[in-house]
Amino acid sequence: MASEAEIYTALTEMFRDIFQRDDMELTPTLNARDVQGWDSFKQIEIVMASEERWGIKFRTRELDSLQSVGDLVAMIGRKTA
Amino acid sequence: MTDLHWLPTVSDWRQRQRALTTAMPDPWAEAVSLANARIGFVLVNALDETLRRVFPTPPQGLQTKPIRLAVLGSSTLTHLLPAIRVAGVRRGLWIDAYENDFGQYMQELADPASGLHGFAPTAILFAFDAWHVSAGVTAGMDAAAAADALQAIVARIRDNWRQARASFRCPIAQQAIMPLHAPLLGNNEHRLPGSRAAFVARLNAALREAAETDGVDMIAVDDRAVRDGIGKWHDPGLWHRSKQEVAPTAAPMYGDLVGRWLAALQGRSFKCLVLDLDNTLWGGVIGDDGLEGIALGQGSALGEAFVAFQDYARELSRRGVILAVCSKNDEANALEPFEKHPDMVLRRGDIACFVANWSNKADNIRAIARELNIGLDSLVFVDDNPFERDLVRQELPMVAVPDVSDDPVGYAAALADAGYFEGLAVTDEDRARTGQYQGNKAREALKEAVTDLPSYLRGLEMRLIARRFDRVGLQRIVQLINKSNQFNLTTRRYTDEDVLAVLDDPRAFGLQLRLLDRFGDNGVIAIVIGRLREAGDLYIDTWLMSCRVLGRQVEPTTLNLIASEAAKLGATRLIGEYIPTKKNAMVRDHYPRLGFAPHNEVYCLDLRDFTPAETFIDVVEE
């Protein structure tokens, strides 16, 4: 399974690509309200890119409950376990 | 696969994308280059953002007509626009894209004061979602009601086309409807008149027919979804969440389908397929394996795969794509299968320009373009060898070089998926084209052109691993000794026991040389056997090399190794010999080229005067 550190490393590169900000750092509490441009489309990009990156699929209920980077990391961790 | 698998992976892509600015010498060329890398939807979006900042208006000196494309549809299309714009740049097109307000395409078409009319498109794409066009269709319908519904939606869509044409007088494309409805009956779905799945299939057929009558082009996402699987194109969860019918992950491919349509409208589709021979059209090396030794035709899966690829190439030529050959071979060897092999599908007459020699392929491809009198940017080059592909990409960035593996089963799909030869119509002239080129062709020898080879070789980061003969390498050593015909100075054949004898002989050495570069391991590519004779003479009994690594300075590097091995045995002079055969004309001047002097039928090199050549290859002695 992917370790939490590995997930953070991969997600950081992904977020930097999606938001085109090389200085972006991820924390567990980071969420859409904190980041300029993190709208529903970017949210979908993050989800799709994660699914592609780890070869996983999120369920509709899981996506509805997604609030923060910490939630995403935990969910990826569970699905790759 | 919805990823752009035929494009090469570029390792420093991110840095180059971040560094793209107007301050660069030729930012547009850099943009085109970045768009021609294998990137997923996230990086496509990133590139689009940069491109829109750097090129808010068409770049100066643009060779193509700038395009204002309106994408009109019924669902969310915003996420497709970056991929369409980047696909344009991939083909040298600058595209400004417009999307109607959600669901408002009919109002905008009708209203001269709308944003659409203000945008004044020069091309229009209609992209309706499957739910929109099948609204009202239900399993309770009888055949007559379903037929009426079909007629009504076709009439409405044609009316959209008419309105668009009347207002904007520009090319129009209709995206086929995505086949995403779940079936109700099953295998015999077509028997249920009100089936939405069957309805969409019938609608796509009807739209194609109407498009023929009305002069509208199709964007065949339905065919594409069949090839890739609808699950790659459509995610029901996303549809419910954001009304994105095409999943963002499929956007790069969607954009490319649109981009190739727009390029074809400007006559910018590729026109000529340039083919390598050895391990591209047949398995093996004709110069070494001979007519009976190459893998081609019935009897092996590999042989049949090469036949299938040849068949695809011939079918392309029959619809108007010009075929050419660019091969490192003696011309006589290269022609032999075309003339004599019973399983060859392609014949000499199918090839408009046939180039087989030992010059570098970039120069030969330039010569092919000159001879056929077409632009380099209309050539697609297929070669199984990553070294050759990278050389051509670096020297001739305008030539399309699909990233194929060494497995021929993927070659046709790579060409088809890349859409290089996108055609909007087929004429009788297309079908006769190869014959014309063939007739006009003067089969003169190709002149050598100049290419900046040193910088290329330096960038290859080559390493030559030199090992004395050993038991681990025995099989490969014996195989090379008995198989190599072309680059083989003496063509002496040896058995396992002969090779083991060298291993134990204190007055001889055997070298097996492995070449690595940044593309990977080429394996053992050269064999040398040296034998000490009287009076400090070291006789080079065997020197052979795989033709795959010609032109990469392996020869002088090998000579350096021979000289050092000879010195260890106390030799002061090297004796080389060339024994001519039918196949080894290419090494006739091998020893003079390396500075040996002719002397009584053999060649000599005095080791006391010898200075090792400087090459771009690092030698590792193990």
XYZ file of C-alpha atoms in Angstrom:
703
model
C 0.000 0.000 0.000
C 0.991 3.617 -0.464
C 2.308 5.187 2.731
C 0.906 8.509 3.880
C 4.210 10.210 3.083
C 4.214 8.776 -0.435
C 0.665 9.934 -0.994
C 1.512 13.453 0.184
C 4.549 13.592 -2.108
C 2.572 12.503 -5.154
C -0.382 14.739 -4.310
C 1.869 17.754 -3.835
C 3.218 17.389 -7.375
C -0.320 16.861 -8.639
C -1.666 19.966 -6.867
C 1.257 22.016 -8.149
C 0.455 20.882 -11.695
C -3.265 21.515 -11.320
C -2.937 24.948 -9.701
C 0.334 25.852 -11.476
C 1.903 26.944 -8.231
C 5.325 25.476 -7.517
C 5.326 26.687 -3.910
C 2.144 24.875 -2.944
C 2.438 22.805 0.252
C -0.223 20.393 1.401
C -1.471 20.026 4.960
C -4.218 17.721 6.242
C -6.561 20.634 6.902
C -6.062 22.361 3.539
C -9.376 22.680 1.691
C -11.097 24.461 -1.173
C -11.748 27.622 0.845
C -8.013 28.099 1.444
C -6.897 27.938 -2.174
C -7.743 30.471 -4.796
C -9.146 28.790 -7.898
C -10.119 25.546 -6.142
C -13.605 25.357 -7.626
C -15.793 22.365 -8.435
C -13.940 21.746 -11.724
C -10.569 21.709 -10.000
C -12.060 19.386 -7.412
C -12.995 16.984 -10.230
C -9.510 17.268 -11.707
C -7.990 16.383 -8.343
C -10.288 13.385 -7.983
C -9.789 12.128 -11.551
C -6.027 12.594 -11.384
C -5.917 10.697 -8.087
C -8.014 7.867 -9.507
C -5.693 7.664 -12.501
C -2.526 7.925 -10.423
C -3.436 5.131 -7.973
C -5.720 3.077 -10.223
C -8.642 3.461 -7.832
C -12.253 4.577 -8.092
C -14.092 6.756 -5.584
C -17.743 6.133 -4.852
C -20.260 8.961 -5.096
C -20.793 8.989 -1.323
C -17.070 9.154 -0.724
C -16.716 12.149 -2.988
C -19.610 13.870 -1.243
C -17.873 13.481 2.109
C -14.529 14.814 0.880
C -13.718 17.998 2.850
C -9.957 18.389 2.965
C -6.621 17.128 1.748
C -6.468 14.965 4.887
C -9.727 13.246 3.885
C -8.372 12.598 0.382
C -5.110 11.160 1.696
C -6.952 8.877 4.105
C -9.270 7.678 1.363
C -6.403 6.938 -1.033
C -4.605 5.135 1.767
C -7.635 2.936 2.458
C -8.198 2.132 -1.211
C -4.603 1.191 -1.883
C -4.365 -0.912 1.271
C -6.583 4.043 -24.495
C -7.516 7.666 -24.299
C -3.990 8.886 -23.642
C -1.850 10.218 -26.472
C 0.300 7.094 -26.482
C 2.018 7.767 -29.818
C 3.675 10.957 -28.527
C 7.091 10.734 -26.853
C 7.579 11.260 -23.132
C 9.664 14.379 -22.506
C 11.620 14.222 -19.253
C 12.136 17.947 -18.624
C 8.622 18.880 -19.747
C 7.580 20.676 -16.552
C 10.628 22.926 -16.448
C 10.196 23.786 -20.115
C 6.507 24.546 -19.676
C 7.207 26.798 -16.685
C 9.966 28.518 -18.677
C 7.835 29.297 -21.741
C 7.719 33.083 -22.193
C 7.611 35.625 -25.003
C 11.217 36.497 -24.159
C 12.460 33.227 -25.705
C 13.904 33.241 -29.243
C 11.046 31.201 -30.763
C 8.331 30.631 -28.160
C 5.832 29.279 -30.710
C 8.204 26.511 -31.804
C 8.727 25.634 -28.134
C 4.958 25.621 -27.596
C 4.451 23.277 -30.553
C 7.178 21.025 -29.182
C 5.607 20.925 -25.690
C 2.199 20.145 -27.191
C 3.773 17.180 -28.982
C 4.730 15.415 -25.765
C 2.789 12.618 -24.142
C 0.911 14.480 -21.414
C -2.282 13.752 -19.519
C -5.213 16.068 -18.960
C -3.714 17.898 -15.982
C -0.634 18.955 -17.905
C -2.690 19.694 -21.014
C -4.660 22.158 -18.896
C -1.450 23.587 -17.459
C 0.026 24.057 -20.921
C -3.159 25.691 -22.140
C -3.035 28.192 -19.282
C 0.539 29.103 -20.184
C -0.224 29.293 -23.896
C -3.124 31.635 -23.366
C -0.896 33.912 -21.329
C 1.979 33.836 -23.828
C -0.156 33.894 -26.979
C -3.343 35.852 -26.208
C -3.339 36.645 -29.940
C -1.896 34.613 -32.835
C 1.925 34.677 -32.872
C 3.590 36.801 -35.517
C 4.512 34.964 -38.671
C 2.081 32.097 -37.969
C 2.048 29.785 -40.997
C -1.588 28.781 -40.534
C -4.881 30.644 -40.461
C -5.913 31.534 -36.884
C -9.131 29.758 -35.910
C -12.106 30.952 -33.893
C -13.922 27.786 -32.937
C -17.372 27.823 -31.365
C -18.269 24.661 -29.471
C -22.047 24.519 -29.122
C -23.716 21.961 -26.946
C -26.132 20.956 -24.295
C -23.874 19.916 -21.413
C -20.636 21.038 -19.762
C -17.906 21.473 -22.384
C -15.559 23.928 -20.643
C -13.107 21.191 -19.716
C -12.704 20.206 -23.375
C -11.598 23.612 -24.646
C -8.015 23.524 -23.279
C -7.459 20.130 -24.918
C -8.830 21.422 -28.232
C -6.557 24.477 -28.134
C -3.501 22.392 -27.232
C -4.336 19.888 -30.000
C -4.353 22.851 -32.378
C -0.904 23.962 -31.234
C 0.253 20.352 -31.712
C -0.429 20.946 -35.413
C 0.757 24.546 -35.559
C -2.758 25.983 -35.262
C -3.696 28.889 -33.019
C -7.263 28.473 -31.765
C -9.545 30.814 -29.869
C -12.433 28.778 -28.494
C -15.933 29.786 -27.475
C -18.552 27.846 -25.544
C -22.222 28.780 -25.345
C -23.815 29.595 -21.993
C -24.988 26.345 -20.445
C -27.857 24.906 -22.478
C -28.340 28.103 -24.536
C -27.013 27.039 -27.930
C -30.314 27.438 -29.797
C -30.971 30.893 -28.382
C -27.441 32.028 -29.182
C -27.644 30.734 -32.750
C -30.880 32.662 -33.277
C -29.937 35.895 -31.541
C -27.688 38.265 -33.566
C -26.838 40.086 -30.329
C -25.586 36.910 -28.605
C -22.057 36.200 -27.488
C -21.790 33.641 -30.268
C -22.492 36.199 -32.975
C -20.107 38.618 -31.331
C -17.416 35.923 -31.394
C -17.917 35.423 -35.155
C -16.627 31.843 -35.363
C -14.615 30.567 -38.327
C -15.454 26.953 -37.419
C -18.295 25.393 -35.444
C -18.549 22.133 -33.561
C -21.923 20.831 -32.375
C -21.519 18.591 -29.348
C -24.813 17.308 -28.000
C -25.020 14.888 -25.126
C -26.829 11.581 -25.444
C -29.523 12.466 -22.896
C -30.362 15.697 -24.666
C -30.921 14.152 -28.100
C -32.829 11.152 -26.777
C -35.125 13.191 -24.526
C -38.666 11.811 -24.719
C -37.572 8.474 -26.152
C -38.859 5.683 -23.940
C -39.286 1.920 -24.036
C -43.072 2.337 -24.160
C -42.890 3.694 -27.740
C -44.014 1.705 -30.756
C -42.005 1.626 -33.967
C -43.854 4.510 -35.599
C -43.427 6.787 -32.599
C -39.707 5.973 -32.375
C -39.250 6.668 -36.088
C -41.014 10.010 -35.684
C -38.780 10.896 -32.762
C -35.693 10.074 -34.818
C -36.883 12.156 -37.729
C -37.670 15.067 -35.437
C -34.260 15.189 -33.796
C -32.426 14.819 -37.122
C -34.520 17.670 -38.551
C -33.743 19.829 -35.528
C -30.018 19.207 -35.728
C -29.982 19.901 -39.468
C -31.784 23.122 -38.723
C -28.960 24.049 -36.333
C -26.467 23.350 -39.102
C -28.430 25.508 -41.551
C -28.656 28.390 -39.112
C -24.976 28.195 -38.313
C -24.039 28.119 -41.971
C -26.341 31.020 -42.851
C -24.914 33.166 -40.066
C -21.226 32.311 -40.230
C -20.467 30.672 -43.592
C -17.842 28.458 -42.001
C -17.002 24.734 -41.753
C -19.241 22.781 -39.408
C -18.618 19.532 -37.574
C -21.099 17.385 -35.729
C -19.814 15.300 -32.849
C -21.394 11.841 -33.029
C -23.575 11.030 -30.055
C -21.847 9.028 -27.330
C -23.205 5.461 -27.044
C -23.619 5.557 -23.296
C -27.195 4.435 -22.622
C -27.540 1.112 -20.841
C -29.397 -1.518 -22.890
C -32.830 -2.837 -21.913
C -33.305 -5.965 -24.075
C -29.710 -7.003 -24.477
C -28.155 -8.624 -27.522
C -31.222 -7.843 -29.597
C -31.612 -4.300 -28.365
C -32.412 -3.148 -31.908
C -35.807 -4.901 -31.678
C -37.036 -2.518 -28.997
C -38.250 0.563 -30.902
C -38.055 2.882 -27.925
C -34.644 1.754 -26.685
C -32.438 4.795 -26.097
C -29.304 2.777 -26.771
C -30.641 1.637 -30.151
C -31.961 5.125 -30.801
C -28.512 6.687 -30.443
C -27.044 4.088 -32.802
C -29.719 4.858 -35.397
C -29.322 8.578 -34.844
C -25.573 8.428 -35.473
C -26.202 6.590 -38.746
C -28.840 9.152 -39.741
C -26.574 12.073 -38.819
C -23.772 10.688 -40.976
C -26.117 10.439 -43.904
C -27.487 13.945 -43.350
C -23.968 15.302 -42.914
C -23.051 13.922 -46.346
C -25.998 15.753 -47.902
C -25.374 18.980 -46.008
C -21.601 19.144 -46.287
C -21.008 18.772 -42.557
C -18.061 16.794 -41.123
C -18.299 14.292 -38.287
C -16.223 13.951 -35.118
C -16.498 10.207 -34.531
C -16.340 9.917 -30.733
C -18.689 6.927 -31.012
C -16.115 4.931 -33.012
C -13.415 6.084 -30.642
C -15.440 4.989 -27.610
C -15.887 1.572 -29.216
C -12.127 1.249 -29.626
C -11.279 2.503 -26.138
C -14.314 1.308 -24.198
C -17.070 3.696 -23.190
C -15.831 3.509 -19.599
C -12.701 5.374 -20.675
C -14.774 8.166 -22.155
C -17.726 8.521 -19.860
C -18.078 8.421 -16.085
C -21.732 8.301 -14.957
C -20.770 9.701 -11.557
C -19.249 12.761 -13.206
C -22.297 13.191 -15.379
C -24.481 13.413 -12.300
C -22.037 15.659 -10.492
C -21.019 18.155 -13.185
C -22.808 17.295 -16.456
C -19.482 16.474 -18.065
C -20.363 13.829 -20.639
C -16.766 13.369 -21.706
C -14.553 12.552 -18.724
C -11.661 14.994 -18.233
C -9.230 12.088 -18.601
C -10.490 11.600 -22.178
C -10.290 15.320 -22.977
C -6.798 15.166 -24.568
C -8.044 12.568 -27.058
C -11.288 14.476 -27.656
C -9.293 17.630 -28.295
C -7.024 15.779 -30.682
C -9.979 14.473 -32.694
C -11.141 18.074 -33.111
C -7.607 19.345 -33.743
C -7.025 16.914 -36.580
C -10.312 17.979 -38.181
C -9.274 21.645 -38.035
C -5.820 20.795 -39.400
C -7.303 18.755 -42.238
C -9.499 21.736 -43.173
C -6.310 23.723 -43.726
C -4.702 20.910 -45.688
C -2.303 20.181 -42.853
C -2.751 16.440 -42.522
C 0.325 14.329 -43.042
C 0.756 12.925 -46.547
C 3.590 10.444 -46.549
C 4.480 7.410 -44.436
C 8.222 6.751 -44.283
C 9.024 3.201 -43.203
C 12.128 1.608 -41.794
C 12.663 -1.997 -42.973
C 14.533 -4.312 -40.562
C 12.264 -5.078 -37.580
C 9.659 -2.614 -38.849
C 8.348 -4.289 -42.015
C 9.802 -7.705 -41.212
C 11.440 -9.355 -38.219
C 15.223 -9.548 -38.207
C 17.970 -7.995 -40.292
C 17.856 -8.851 -43.977
C 21.590 -8.285 -44.450
C 22.431 -10.777 -41.711
C 19.490 -13.171 -41.643
C 18.921 -13.375 -45.386
C 15.671 -13.927 -47.269
C 14.932 -17.223 -45.478
C 15.907 -15.913 -42.059
C 13.622 -12.901 -41.658
C 10.313 -13.267 -39.821
C 7.563 -12.544 -42.318
C 4.397 -14.382 -43.209
C 2.563 -17.448 -42.038
C 4.226 -19.807 -39.631
C 4.890 -17.508 -36.725
C 2.852 -14.965 -34.830
C 5.624 -12.443 -35.346
C 5.736 -13.052 -39.084
C 1.992 -12.633 -39.351
C 2.096 -9.418 -37.316
C 4.525 -7.904 -39.820
C 2.265 -8.986 -42.682
C -0.679 -7.295 -40.957
C 1.257 -4.061 -40.569
C 2.315 -4.139 -44.215
C -1.298 -4.689 -45.138
C -2.324 -1.624 -43.139
C 0.366 0.450 -44.849
C -0.781 -0.744 -48.256
C -4.381 0.130 -47.417
C -3.216 3.609 -46.417
C -1.471 3.954 -49.757
C -4.628 2.930 -51.559
C -6.493 5.791 -49.979
C -3.812 8.270 -50.996
C -1.023 8.180 -48.419
C 2.388 8.122 -50.109
C 4.754 5.368 -48.931
C 8.512 5.737 -48.727
C 11.309 3.579 -47.336
C 14.255 4.821 -45.284
C 16.563 2.029 -44.199
C 20.154 1.490 -43.141
C 21.030 -1.286 -45.534
C 22.812 -2.043 -48.769
C 20.213 -1.217 -51.393
C 20.433 -4.655 -53.008
C 19.771 -6.376 -49.672
C 16.909 -4.018 -48.860
C 15.204 -4.622 -52.198
C 15.501 -8.392 -52.086
C 12.389 -9.109 -49.972
C 10.329 -6.699 -52.086
C 11.321 -8.600 -55.188
C 11.610 -12.167 -53.975
C 9.874 -12.831 -50.663
C 6.544 -14.593 -51.272
C 4.909 -13.156 -48.137
C 5.733 -9.499 -48.761
C 2.493 -7.530 -49.027
C 4.224 -4.325 -50.055
C 5.924 -4.402 -53.420
C 8.510 -2.099 -54.875
C 5.737 -0.429 -56.878
C 3.934 0.590 -53.681
C 6.930 2.626 -52.548
C 7.197 6.078 -54.115
C 10.714 6.715 -52.837
C 13.085 3.955 -51.747
C 16.206 4.948 -49.824
C 18.548 2.312 -48.451
C 22.094 3.341 -47.604
C 24.298 3.908 -44.565
C 23.873 7.676 -44.142
C 22.026 9.010 -41.154
C 18.258 8.888 -41.351
C 17.627 12.599 -40.852
C 19.584 13.346 -44.013
C 17.806 10.584 -45.879
C 14.395 11.847 -44.786
C 15.292 15.338 -45.999
C 16.222 13.771 -49.321
C 12.919 11.872 -49.465
C 10.960 15.105 -48.933
C 13.009 16.815 -51.647
C 12.559 14.005 -54.083
C 8.799 13.743 -53.531
C 8.625 17.533 -53.483
C 6.544 17.652 -50.301
C 7.167 19.445 -47.013
C 9.050 17.735 -44.206
C 6.022 18.564 -42.054
C 3.927 16.136 -44.091
C 6.103 13.092 -43.258
C 5.461 10.423 -40.642
C 8.419 8.171 -39.863
C 7.999 4.710 -38.337
C 11.062 2.952 -36.952
C 11.354 0.283 -34.250
C 14.709 1.694 -33.157
C 14.492 4.385 -30.436
C 17.923 5.714 -31.399
C 16.788 6.475 -34.941
C 13.491 7.907 -33.752
C 15.179 10.286 -31.359
C 17.751 11.357 -33.935
C 15.003 12.248 -36.402
C 12.919 14.013 -33.757
C 15.875 16.099 -32.711
C 17.069 16.916 -36.223
C 13.651 17.295 -37.833
C 11.075 18.292 -35.221
C 8.451 18.854 -37.921
C 8.501 15.178 -38.899
C 6.004 13.087 -36.913
C 7.709 10.110 -35.276
C 5.255 7.892 -33.381
C 6.592 6.219 -30.259
C 6.138 2.574 -31.149
C 7.454 -0.389 -29.191
C 9.461 -3.186 -30.771
C 6.262 -5.222 -31.133
C 4.732 -4.871 -34.617
C 1.217 -5.651 -33.366
C 0.959 -2.053 -32.169
C 2.198 -0.241 -35.289
C -1.102 0.093 -37.158
C -2.933 1.225 -34.022
C -0.250 3.837 -33.301
C -0.711 5.335 -36.762
C -4.501 5.141 -36.618
C -4.810 6.530 -33.080
C -2.488 9.424 -33.902
C -4.755 10.475 -36.766
C -1.810 11.716 -38.818
C -3.502 11.105 -42.146
C -6.902 12.517 -41.239
C -8.814 12.869 -44.493
C -12.071 14.639 -45.187
C -12.719 13.244 -48.653
C -11.227 10.702 -51.011
C -10.630 11.463 -54.660
C -9.628 9.279 -57.611
C -6.387 11.219 -57.621
C -5.657 10.040 -54.072
C -6.057 6.466 -55.156
C -3.586 6.935 -58.017
C -1.018 8.939 -56.105
C 1.698 6.406 -55.409
C 1.860 5.554 -59.091
C 2.461 9.185 -59.948
C 5.287 9.624 -57.531
C 6.758 6.352 -58.594
C 6.707 7.406 -62.256
C 8.325 10.771 -61.571
C 11.011 9.429 -59.378
C 14.616 9.584 -60.477
C 16.425 6.845 -58.593
C 19.605 8.739 -58.087
C 21.919 8.172 -55.236
C 21.321 10.419 -52.291
C 23.651 13.232 -51.532
C 25.023 13.543 -48.108
C 23.766 16.477 -46.134
C 25.269 17.985 -43.051
C 23.878 17.263 -39.652
C 25.104 18.262 -36.254
C 25.945 14.722 -35.264
C 28.545 15.426 -32.547
C 26.084 17.230 -30.309
C 23.627 14.428 -30.811
C 26.160 11.738 -29.949
C 27.290 13.632 -26.897
C 23.701 13.774 -25.670
C 23.340 10.016 -25.957
C 25.502 9.379 -22.883
C 26.878 6.174 -24.342
C 28.772 3.626 -22.291
C 30.614 0.689 -23.764
C 31.041 -2.222 -21.361
C 34.049 -4.276 -22.433
C 34.348 -7.819 -21.073
C 36.710 -10.622 -21.913
C 34.897 -13.698 -23.271
C 33.254 -15.697 -20.494
C 30.969 -18.684 -20.132
C 27.976 -16.501 -19.256
C 28.227 -14.706 -22.579
C 29.092 -17.826 -24.578
C 25.708 -18.334 -26.207
C 25.401 -14.763 -27.443
C 29.025 -14.676 -28.612
C 28.584 -17.808 -30.685
C 25.283 -16.558 -32.044
C 26.787 -13.252 -33.192
C 29.827 -14.966 -34.706
C 27.605 -17.242 -36.756
C 24.926 -14.749 -37.692
C 26.644 -11.455 -38.508
C 27.219 -10.958 -42.206
C 27.421 -7.264 -42.945
C 29.720 -5.687 -40.428
C 32.035 -8.669 -40.273
C 35.623 -8.281 -41.467
C 36.535 -11.934 -41.806
C 33.211 -13.841 -41.456
C 34.900 -16.696 -39.600
C 32.335 -18.990 -37.991
C 33.225 -20.606 -34.655
C 31.654 -23.241 -32.425
C 31.276 -23.144 -28.639
C 34.515 -25.106 -28.305
C 36.404 -22.670 -30.544
C 35.250 -19.769 -28.406
C 36.144 -21.589 -25.167
C 39.594 -22.225 -26.600
C 40.132 -18.466 -26.982
C 39.152 -18.077 -23.360
C 41.948 -20.418 -22.277
C 44.610 -19.219 -24.729
C 47.180 -16.929 -23.011
C 48.286 -15.602 -26.440
C 44.782 -14.506 -27.494
C 41.937 -12.365 -26.265
C 38.248 -12.242 -26.978
C 36.176 -9.138 -26.286
C 32.416 -8.855 -25.989
C 31.196 -5.294 -26.068
C 27.881 -4.102 -24.705
C 26.563 -0.631 -25.525
C 24.313 1.323 -23.186
C 22.844 4.743 -23.807
C 20.161 6.874 -22.275
C 17.523 4.832 -24.047
C 18.679 1.654 -22.445
C 20.803 -1.391 -23.061
C 21.545 -2.365 -26.658
C 22.989 -5.667 -25.484
C 26.229 -7.207 -26.753
C 26.788 -5.490 -30.095
C 30.378 -6.279 -31.031
C 32.850 -9.161 -30.841
C 36.607 -9.048 -31.322
C 39.130 -11.890 -31.280
C 42.832 -11.037 -31.317
C 45.683 -13.537 -31.653
C 49.331 -12.887 -30.962
C 51.660 -13.897 -33.776
C 55.420 -13.780 -34.089
C 57.447 -10.576 -33.763
C 54.992 -8.571 -31.740
C 52.169 -8.735 -34.282
C 48.601 -8.940 -33.012
C 46.321 -10.341 -35.688
C 42.650 -9.291 -35.540
C 41.094 -12.651 -36.279
C 37.488 -11.507 -35.889
C 35.863 -8.105 -35.704
C 32.124 -7.920 -36.080
C 29.432 -5.528 -35.004
C 25.662 -5.174 -35.099
C 24.543 -2.683 -37.757
C 22.093 -1.201 -35.262
C 24.880 0.810 -33.703
C 26.548 2.075 -36.859
C 27.507 5.726 -36.908
C 27.889 5.931 -33.160
C 31.688 5.864 -32.889
C 31.728 2.312 -31.596
C 34.389 1.409 -34.188
C 37.161 3.810 -33.082
C 36.296 3.111 -29.444
C 36.668 -0.599 -30.106
C 40.036 0.035 -31.754
C 41.207 1.802 -28.594
C 40.284 -1.325 -26.638
C 42.015 -3.642 -29.107
C 45.166 -1.551 -28.909
C 45.189 -1.698 -25.136
C 44.537 -5.468 -25.047
C 47.286 -5.987 -27.636
C 49.716 -3.936 -25.590
C 48.984 -6.126 -22.558
C 50.073 -9.152 -24.614
C 53.275 -7.295 -25.575
C 52.291 -6.576 -29.179
C 53.675 -3.573 -31.045
C 51.659 -3.810 -34.238
C 48.031 -4.601 -35.194
C 47.283 -6.636 -38.306
C 43.778 -6.352 -39.737
C 42.308 -8.282 -42.617
C 39.277 -7.788 -44.799
C 37.937 -10.967 -46.408
C 35.248 -9.947 -48.933
C 31.935 -11.832 -49.061
C 28.649 -11.104 -50.823
C 27.346 -9.329 -47.770
C 30.175 -7.400 -46.157
C 30.921 -4.658 -48.709
C 30.144 -2.044 -46.096
C 33.378 -2.736 -44.189
C 35.645 -2.829 -47.242
C 37.344 0.390 -46.129
C 37.052 -0.264 -42.437
C 40.767 -0.442 -41.659
C 41.942 2.472 -43.838
C 39.207 4.600 -42.223
C 40.710 3.827 -38.822
C 44.229 4.772 -39.920
C 45.622 1.337 -40.841
C 48.056 1.228 -43.759
C 47.684 -1.398 -46.509
C 50.488 -3.947 -46.548
C 50.534 -7.179 -48.611
C 46.780 -7.956 -48.677
C 46.384 -6.967 -45.017
C 46.403 -3.729 -43.035
C 48.859 -2.653 -40.355
C 48.800 -0.185 -37.498
C 51.946 0.559 -35.555
C 51.025 0.741 -31.870
C 54.085 2.823 -30.984
C 52.619 5.734 -33.029
C 49.032 5.073 -32.035
C 47.038 7.758 -30.232
C 43.658 6.547 -28.975
C 40.775 8.341 -30.683
C 38.631 10.657 -28.583
C 34.979 9.606 -28.799
C 31.717 10.383 -27.045
C 31.629 6.890 -25.570
C 32.707 6.150 -22.009
C 34.471 2.827 -21.764
C 33.975 0.587 -18.757
C 36.313 -2.408 -18.604
C 34.996 -5.278 -16.513
